[in-house]
PDB file of C-alpha atoms in Angstrom:
ATOM      1  CA  UNK A   1       0.000   0.000   0.000  1.00  0.00           C
ATOM      2  CA  UNK A   2       1.192   3.510  -0.868  1.00  0.00           C
ATOM      3  CA  UNK A   3       0.890   6.622   1.296  1.00  0.00           C
ATOM      4  CA  UNK A   4      -2.369   8.488   0.757  1.00  0.00           C
ATOM      5  CA  UNK A   5      -2.270  12.257   0.265  1.00  0.00           C
ATOM      6  CA  UNK A   6      -5.398  14.053   1.434  1.00  0.00           C
ATOM      7  CA  UNK A   7      -6.065  17.766   1.806  1.00  0.00           C
ATOM      8  CA  UNK A   8      -3.658  18.769   4.563  1.00  0.00           C
ATOM      9  CA  UNK A   9      -2.960  15.195   5.677  1.00  0.00           C
ATOM     10  CA  UNK A  10      -0.749  12.312   4.608  1.00  0.00           C
ATOM     11  CA  UNK A  11      -1.575   8.757   5.674  1.00  0.00           C
ATOM     12  CA  UNK A  12       1.692   6.883   6.225  1.00  0.00           C
ATOM     13  CA  UNK A  13       1.017   3.332   5.063  1.00  0.00           C
ATOM     14  CA  UNK A  14       3.909   1.515   6.714  1.00  0.00           C
ATOM     15  CA  UNK A  15       3.143   3.158  10.059  1.00  0.00           C
ATOM     16  CA  UNK A  16      -0.583   2.399   9.907  1.00  0.00           C
ATOM     17  CA  UNK A  17      -0.768  -0.807  11.927  1.00  0.00           C
ATOM     18  CA  UNK A  18      -2.687  -3.756  10.486  1.00  0.00           C
ATOM     19  CA  UNK A  19      -5.146  -4.723  13.226  1.00  0.00           C
ATOM     20  CA  UNK A  20      -7.275  -7.160  11.215  1.00  0.00           C
ATOM     21  CA  UNK A  21      -6.369  -9.221   8.149  1.00  0.00           C
ATOM     22  CA  UNK A  22      -8.699 -11.846   6.763  1.00  0.00           C
ATOM     23  CA  UNK A  23      -9.078 -14.039   3.712  1.00  0.00           C
ATOM     24  CA  UNK A  24     -12.694 -15.212   3.848  1.00  0.00           C
ATOM     25  CA  UNK A  25     -13.506 -18.793   4.795  1.00  0.00           C
ATOM     26  CA  UNK A  26     -16.432 -20.786   6.173  1.00  0.00           C
ATOM     27  CA  UNK A  27     -15.991 -19.069   9.550  1.00  0.00           C
ATOM     28  CA  UNK A  28     -16.631 -15.515   8.365  1.00  0.00           C
ATOM     29  CA  UNK A  29     -19.497 -15.175  10.866  1.00  0.00           C
ATOM     30  CA  UNK A  30     -16.896 -15.274  13.638  1.00  0.00           C
ATOM     31  CA  UNK A  31     -15.800 -11.825  12.450  1.00  0.00           C
ATOM     32  CA  UNK A  32     -18.863 -10.306  10.790  1.00  0.00           C
ATOM     33  CA  UNK A  33     -22.576  -9.967  11.562  1.00  0.00           C
ATOM     34  CA  UNK A  34     -25.191  -9.887   8.763  1.00  0.00           C
ATOM     35  CA  UNK A  35     -27.540  -7.016   9.610  1.00  0.00           C
ATOM     36  CA  UNK A  36     -29.680  -7.191   6.457  1.00  0.00           C
ATOM     37  CA  UNK A  37     -29.604  -8.851   3.053  1.00  0.00           C
ATOM     38  CA  UNK A  38     -28.151 -12.305   2.430  1.00  0.00           C
ATOM     39  CA  UNK A  39     -24.479 -13.061   3.134  1.00  0.00           C
ATOM     40  CA  UNK A  40     -22.632 -16.320   2.535  1.00  0.00           C
ATOM     41  CA  UNK A  41     -19.207 -17.791   1.929  1.00  0.00           C
ATOM     42  CA  UNK A  42     -18.436 -19.258  -1.491  1.00  0.00           C
ATOM     43  CA  UNK A  43     -15.177 -20.145  -3.265  1.00  0.00           C
ATOM     44  CA  UNK A  44     -12.862 -17.993  -1.176  1.00  0.00           C
ATOM     45  CA  UNK A  45     -15.114 -14.942  -0.966  1.00  0.00           C
ATOM     46  CA  UNK A  46     -17.960 -13.380   0.987  1.00  0.00           C
ATOM     47  CA  UNK A  47     -20.986 -12.979  -1.287  1.00  0.00           C
ATOM     48  CA  UNK A  48     -23.553 -10.311  -0.438  1.00  0.00           C
ATOM     49  CA  UNK A  49     -26.959 -10.199  -2.129  1.00  0.00           C
ATOM     50  CA  UNK A  50     -29.829  -7.732  -1.822  1.00  0.00           C
ATOM     51  CA  UNK A  51     -32.368  -7.499  -4.689  1.00  0.00           C
ATOM     52  CA  UNK A  52     -34.462  -4.739  -3.103  1.00  0.00           C
ATOM     53  CA  UNK A  53     -33.978  -0.983  -3.297  1.00  0.00           C
ATOM     54  CA  UNK A  54     -32.090  -0.769  -0.009  1.00  0.00           C
ATOM     55  CA  UNK A  55     -28.836  -1.883   1.515  1.00  0.00           C
ATOM     56  CA  UNK A  56     -27.930  -5.372   2.596  1.00  0.00           C
ATOM     57  CA  UNK A  57     -25.447  -4.674   5.393  1.00  0.00           C
ATOM     58  CA  UNK A  58     -22.600  -6.768   6.817  1.00  0.00           C
ATOM     59  CA  UNK A  59     -20.983  -5.315   9.958  1.00  0.00           C
ATOM     60  CA  UNK A  60     -17.676  -6.139  11.578  1.00  0.00           C
ATOM     61  CA  UNK A  61     -18.189  -7.590  15.024  1.00  0.00           C
ATOM     62  CA  UNK A  62     -15.435  -5.265  16.189  1.00  0.00           C
ATOM     63  CA  UNK A  63     -16.386  -1.700  17.105  1.00  0.00           C
ATOM     64  CA  UNK A  64     -13.468   0.620  16.362  1.00  0.00           C
ATOM     65  CA  UNK A  65     -12.991   3.707  18.522  1.00  0.00           C
ATOM     66  CA  UNK A  66      -9.835   4.766  16.643  1.00  0.00           C
ATOM     67  CA  UNK A  67      -9.537   6.192  13.144  1.00  0.00           C
ATOM     68  CA  UNK A  68      -9.325   3.124  10.901  1.00  0.00           C
ATOM     69  CA  UNK A  69      -9.039   2.321   7.212  1.00  0.00           C
ATOM     70  CA  UNK A  70     -10.849  -0.629   5.634  1.00  0.00           C
ATOM     71  CA  UNK A  71      -9.297  -2.217   2.523  1.00  0.00           C
ATOM     72  CA  UNK A  72     -10.780  -5.023   0.448  1.00  0.00           C
ATOM     73  CA  UNK A  73     -11.020  -6.487  -3.034  1.00  0.00           C
ATOM     74  CA  UNK A  74     -14.526  -6.404  -4.506  1.00  0.00           C
ATOM     75  CA  UNK A  75     -16.486  -6.927  -7.698  1.00  0.00           C
ATOM     76  CA  UNK A  76     -20.109  -6.861  -8.764  1.00  0.00           C
ATOM     77  CA  UNK A  77     -21.354 -10.348  -9.658  1.00  0.00           C
ATOM     78  CA  UNK A  78     -23.022 -10.336 -13.111  1.00  0.00           C
ATOM     79  CA  UNK A  79     -25.743  -9.701 -14.046  1.00  0.00           C
ATOM     80  CA  UNK A  80     -25.505  -7.205 -11.140  1.00  0.00           C
ATOM     81  CA  UNK A  81     -23.690  -4.033 -12.195  1.00  0.00           C
ATOM     82  CA  UNK A  82     -23.939  -1.395  -9.496  1.00  0.00           C
ATOM     83  CA  UNK A  83     -23.155  -0.123  -5.995  1.00  0.00           C
ATOM     84  CA  UNK A  84     -19.863  -1.480  -4.696  1.00  0.00           C
ATOM     85  CA  UNK A  85     -20.358  -0.004  -1.245  1.00  0.00           C
ATOM     86  CA  UNK A  86     -18.652  -0.041   2.134  1.00  0.00           C
ATOM     87  CA  UNK A  87     -19.535   1.583   5.458  1.00  0.00           C
ATOM     88  CA  UNK A  88     -17.356   2.906   8.267  1.00  0.00           C
ATOM     89  CA  UNK A  89     -17.861   4.797  11.530  1.00  0.00           C
ATOM     90  CA  UNK A  90     -21.147   2.915  11.257  1.00  0.00           C
ATOM     91  CA  UNK A  91     -23.906   2.315  13.800  1.00  0.00           C
ATOM     92  CA  UNK A  92     -27.095   0.268  13.646  1.00  0.00           C
ATOM     93  CA  UNK A  93     -30.496   1.808  14.412  1.00  0.00           C
ATOM     94  CA  UNK A  94     -32.140  -0.870  16.564  1.00  0.00           C
ATOM     95  CA  UNK A  95     -35.494   0.910  16.570  1.00  0.00           C
ATOM     96  CA  UNK A  96     -35.698   1.141  12.776  1.00  0.00           C
ATOM     97  CA  UNK A  97     -33.674  -2.061  12.263  1.00  0.00           C
ATOM     98  CA  UNK A  98     -31.598  -0.386   9.579  1.00  0.00           C
ATOM     99  CA  UNK A  99     -28.257   1.306   9.041  1.00  0.00           C
ATOM    100  CA  UNK A 100     -27.931   4.281  11.365  1.00  0.00           C
ATOM    101  CA  UNK A 101     -25.516   7.183  11.354  1.00  0.00           C
ATOM    102  CA  UNK A 102     -22.490   6.251   9.280  1.00  0.00           C
ATOM    103  CA  UNK A 103     -20.233   7.106   6.375  1.00  0.00           C
ATOM    104  CA  UNK A 104     -20.902   5.260   3.116  1.00  0.00           C
ATOM    105  CA  UNK A 105     -18.555   5.039   0.149  1.00  0.00           C
ATOM    106  CA  UNK A 106     -19.298   3.457  -3.173  1.00  0.00           C
ATOM    107  CA  UNK A 107     -18.642   2.941  -6.847  1.00  0.00           C
ATOM    108  CA  UNK A 108     -21.258   2.979  -9.596  1.00  0.00           C
ATOM    109  CA  UNK A 109     -24.072   4.033  -7.283  1.00  0.00           C
ATOM    110  CA  UNK A 110     -26.390   6.900  -6.406  1.00  0.00           C
ATOM    111  CA  UNK A 111     -28.729   5.707  -9.195  1.00  0.00           C
ATOM    112  CA  UNK A 112     -26.636   7.457 -11.885  1.00  0.00           C
ATOM    113  CA  UNK A 113     -23.364   5.467 -11.926  1.00  0.00           C
ATOM    114  CA  UNK A 114     -21.655   7.911  -9.569  1.00  0.00           C
ATOM    115  CA  UNK A 115     -18.825   7.214  -7.151  1.00  0.00           C
ATOM    116  CA  UNK A 116     -18.030   8.930  -3.890  1.00  0.00           C
ATOM    117  CA  UNK A 117     -18.924   9.390  -0.236  1.00  0.00           C
ATOM    118  CA  UNK A 118     -21.921  10.358   1.847  1.00  0.00           C
ATOM    119  CA  UNK A 119     -22.839  10.820   5.471  1.00  0.00           C
ATOM    120  CA  UNK A 120     -25.876   8.663   6.178  1.00  0.00           C
ATOM    121  CA  UNK A 121     -28.196  10.011   8.869  1.00  0.00           C
ATOM    122  CA  UNK A 122     -30.273   6.869   9.295  1.00  0.00           C
ATOM    123  CA  UNK A 123     -33.476   5.266   8.024  1.00  0.00           C
ATOM    124  CA  UNK A 124     -35.866   7.772   6.484  1.00  0.00           C
ATOM    125  CA  UNK A 125     -33.492  10.671   7.143  1.00  0.00           C
ATOM    126  CA  UNK A 126     -31.360  10.409   4.015  1.00  0.00           C
ATOM    127  CA  UNK A 127     -27.996  12.147   3.932  1.00  0.00           C
ATOM    128  CA  UNK A 128     -26.902  15.720   4.487  1.00  0.00           C
ATOM    129  CA  UNK A 129     -23.376  15.567   3.090  1.00  0.00           C
ATOM    130  CA  UNK A 130     -22.183  14.160  -0.230  1.00  0.00           C
ATOM    131  CA  UNK A 131     -19.053  14.104  -2.359  1.00  0.00           C
ATOM    132  CA  UNK A 132     -19.670  12.318  -5.653  1.00  0.00           C
ATOM    133  CA  UNK A 133     -18.334  12.219  -9.187  1.00  0.00           C
ATOM    134  CA  UNK A 134     -19.423  10.712 -12.486  1.00  0.00           C
ATOM    135  CA  UNK A 135     -15.825  10.708 -13.772  1.00  0.00           C
ATOM    136  CA  UNK A 136     -14.796   7.336 -12.287  1.00  0.00           C
ATOM    137  CA  UNK A 137     -16.126   4.534 -14.485  1.00  0.00           C
ATOM    138  CA  UNK A 138     -16.455   1.061 -12.979  1.00  0.00           C
ATOM    139  CA  UNK A 139     -16.552  -1.872 -15.407  1.00  0.00           C
ATOM    140  CA  UNK A 140     -19.128  -4.352 -14.031  1.00  0.00           C
ATOM    141  CA  UNK A 141     -17.693  -7.740 -13.151  1.00  0.00           C
ATOM    142  CA  UNK A 142     -14.106  -6.550 -12.709  1.00  0.00           C
ATOM    143  CA  UNK A 143     -12.278  -6.707  -9.380  1.00  0.00           C
ATOM    144  CA  UNK A 144     -10.996  -3.511  -7.783  1.00  0.00           C
ATOM    145  CA  UNK A 145      -9.051  -2.847  -4.599  1.00  0.00           C
ATOM    146  CA  UNK A 146     -10.787  -0.277  -2.401  1.00  0.00           C
ATOM    147  CA  UNK A 147      -9.614   1.507   0.747  1.00  0.00           C
ATOM    148  CA  UNK A 148     -11.820   3.805   2.787  1.00  0.00           C
ATOM    149  CA  UNK A 149     -11.961   5.386   6.199  1.00  0.00           C
ATOM    150  CA  UNK A 150     -12.018   8.650   8.106  1.00  0.00           C
ATOM    151  CA  UNK A 151      -9.660  10.788  10.170  1.00  0.00           C
ATOM    152  CA  UNK A 152     -11.885  12.653  12.622  1.00  0.00           C
ATOM    153  CA  UNK A 153     -14.545  13.154   9.950  1.00  0.00           C
ATOM    154  CA  UNK A 154     -12.166  13.611   7.009  1.00  0.00           C
ATOM    155  CA  UNK A 155     -13.304  10.624   4.950  1.00  0.00           C
ATOM    156  CA  UNK A 156     -11.743   9.217   1.814  1.00  0.00           C
ATOM    157  CA  UNK A 157     -12.010   6.461  -0.784  1.00  0.00           C
ATOM    158  CA  UNK A 158      -9.083   5.076  -2.785  1.00  0.00           C
ATOM    159  CA  UNK A 159      -9.571   2.662  -5.708  1.00  0.00           C
ATOM    160  CA  UNK A 160      -6.652   0.734  -7.198  1.00  0.00           C
ATOM    161  CA  UNK A 161      -4.256   3.201  -5.609  1.00  0.00           C
ATOM    162  CA  UNK A 162      -6.010   6.368  -6.848  1.00  0.00           C
ATOM    163  CA  UNK A 163      -7.861   8.797  -4.575  1.00  0.00           C
ATOM    164  CA  UNK A 164     -11.381   8.962  -6.026  1.00  0.00           C
ATOM    165  CA  UNK A 165     -13.111  11.063  -3.381  1.00  0.00           C
ATOM    166  CA  UNK A 166     -12.587  12.794  -0.038  1.00  0.00           C
ATOM    167  CA  UNK A 167     -14.970  14.740   2.163  1.00  0.00           C
ATOM    168  CA  UNK A 168     -14.582  16.817   5.337  1.00  0.00           C
ATOM    169  CA  UNK A 169     -17.488  16.592   7.779  1.00  0.00           C
ATOM    170  CA  UNK A 170     -17.799  19.665  10.051  1.00  0.00           C
ATOM    171  CA  UNK A 171     -19.733  17.511  12.553  1.00  0.00           C
ATOM    172  CA  UNK A 172     -17.726  14.270  12.450  1.00  0.00           C
ATOM    173  CA  UNK A 173     -18.964  10.825  13.393  1.00  0.00           C
ATOM    174  CA  UNK A 174     -16.753   9.233  16.022  1.00  0.00           C
ATOM    175  CA  UNK A 175     -16.175   5.481  16.246  1.00  0.00           C
ATOM    176  CA  UNK A 176     -18.208   2.613  14.833  1.00  0.00           C
ATOM    177  CA  UNK A 177     -18.199  -0.605  12.848  1.00  0.00           C
ATOM    178  CA  UNK A 178     -16.785  -1.133   9.385  1.00  0.00           C
ATOM    179  CA  UNK A 179     -18.498  -3.293   6.813  1.00  0.00           C
ATOM    180  CA  UNK A 180     -20.095  -3.679   3.417  1.00  0.00           C
ATOM    181  CA  UNK A 181     -23.358  -2.751   1.746  1.00  0.00           C
ATOM    182  CA  UNK A 182     -24.871  -4.654  -1.168  1.00  0.00           C
ATOM    183  CA  UNK A 183     -27.408  -2.034  -2.283  1.00  0.00           C
ATOM    184  CA  UNK A 184     -29.802  -3.632  -4.772  1.00  0.00           C
ATOM    185  CA  UNK A 185     -26.920  -5.688  -6.135  1.00  0.00           C
ATOM    186  CA  UNK A 186     -24.685  -8.732  -5.609  1.00  0.00           C
ATOM    187  CA  UNK A 187     -21.071  -8.356  -4.453  1.00  0.00           C
ATOM    188  CA  UNK A 188     -18.041 -10.622  -4.124  1.00  0.00           C
ATOM    189  CA  UNK A 189     -15.549  -9.564  -1.419  1.00  0.00           C
ATOM    190  CA  UNK A 190     -12.069 -10.944  -0.629  1.00  0.00           C
ATOM    191  CA  UNK A 191      -8.766  -9.974   1.075  1.00  0.00           C
ATOM    192  CA  UNK A 192     -10.122  -7.803   3.894  1.00  0.00           C
ATOM    193  CA  UNK A 193      -7.825  -5.640   6.009  1.00  0.00           C
ATOM    194  CA  UNK A 194      -8.293  -2.995   8.705  1.00  0.00           C
ATOM    195  CA  UNK A 195      -5.506  -0.605   9.676  1.00  0.00           C
ATOM    196  CA  UNK A 196      -5.267   1.906  12.501  1.00  0.00           C
ATOM    197  CA  UNK A 197      -4.529   5.118  10.622  1.00  0.00           C
ATOM    198  CA  UNK A 198      -1.278   6.919  11.257  1.00  0.00           C
ATOM    199  CA  UNK A 199      -1.073  10.287   9.542  1.00  0.00           C
ATOM    200  CA  UNK A 200       0.966  13.457   9.513  1.00  0.00           C
ATOM    201  CA  UNK A 201      -0.088  17.000   8.773  1.00  0.00           C
ATOM    202  CA  UNK A 202       0.729  17.769   5.162  1.00  0.00           C
ATOM    203  CA  UNK A 203       1.151  21.528   4.585  1.00  0.00           C
ATOM    204  CA  UNK A 204       0.464  22.416   0.987  1.00  0.00           C
ATOM    205  CA  UNK A 205       1.365  25.564  -0.915  1.00  0.00           C
ATOM    206  CA  UNK A 206       2.193  26.618  -4.431  1.00  0.00           C
ATOM    207  CA  UNK A 207       5.572  27.898  -5.595  1.00  0.00           C
ATOM    208  CA  UNK A 208       5.427  30.526  -8.332  1.00  0.00           C
ATOM    209  CA  UNK A 209       5.407  28.993 -11.817  1.00  0.00           C
ATOM    210  CA  UNK A 210       6.316  32.217 -13.687  1.00  0.00           C
TER     211      UNK A 210
END
């Protein structure tokens, strides 16, 4: 993994401690809890399926108080084409029995093949903060390596080593689960890793060009 340059911050990869590393097997329920949708192990991967217009959610059993980064390899399973999503700093709304306050990142989603980040407020509340782009094009069925996380509300998503989106939340979410969201799609997930983020301030300024 390479260092990740964000606005004013640099994540130092080799100083960001790996605190969870997992290649899926039949015992994936020892580490993850299906909250909605259908989740199973098959041929070296976790498969998540949700045909309805909402998110099938798989949460880590671990609740992370620190700033963490989730990395994983994922693809849509044809004929599914959309929404390669993950969640972090995530809570579950027991009353509504649905994803509560959390950050969501995704590729090929938001109904118009967009990629980016949002702050989810919970069931029926929608989101009040987005950072999306239509410039990143995901090819359905192909595997990509995604990394996502937040540093005190400064969230980011990296795909195949390229920063696709970042977003600064003025009212940051603190702590939570990490996991995956199959939103009206079918996903195949392998090679899961969680790191405790180590970063340095990264002052940025221009030198005169002329």
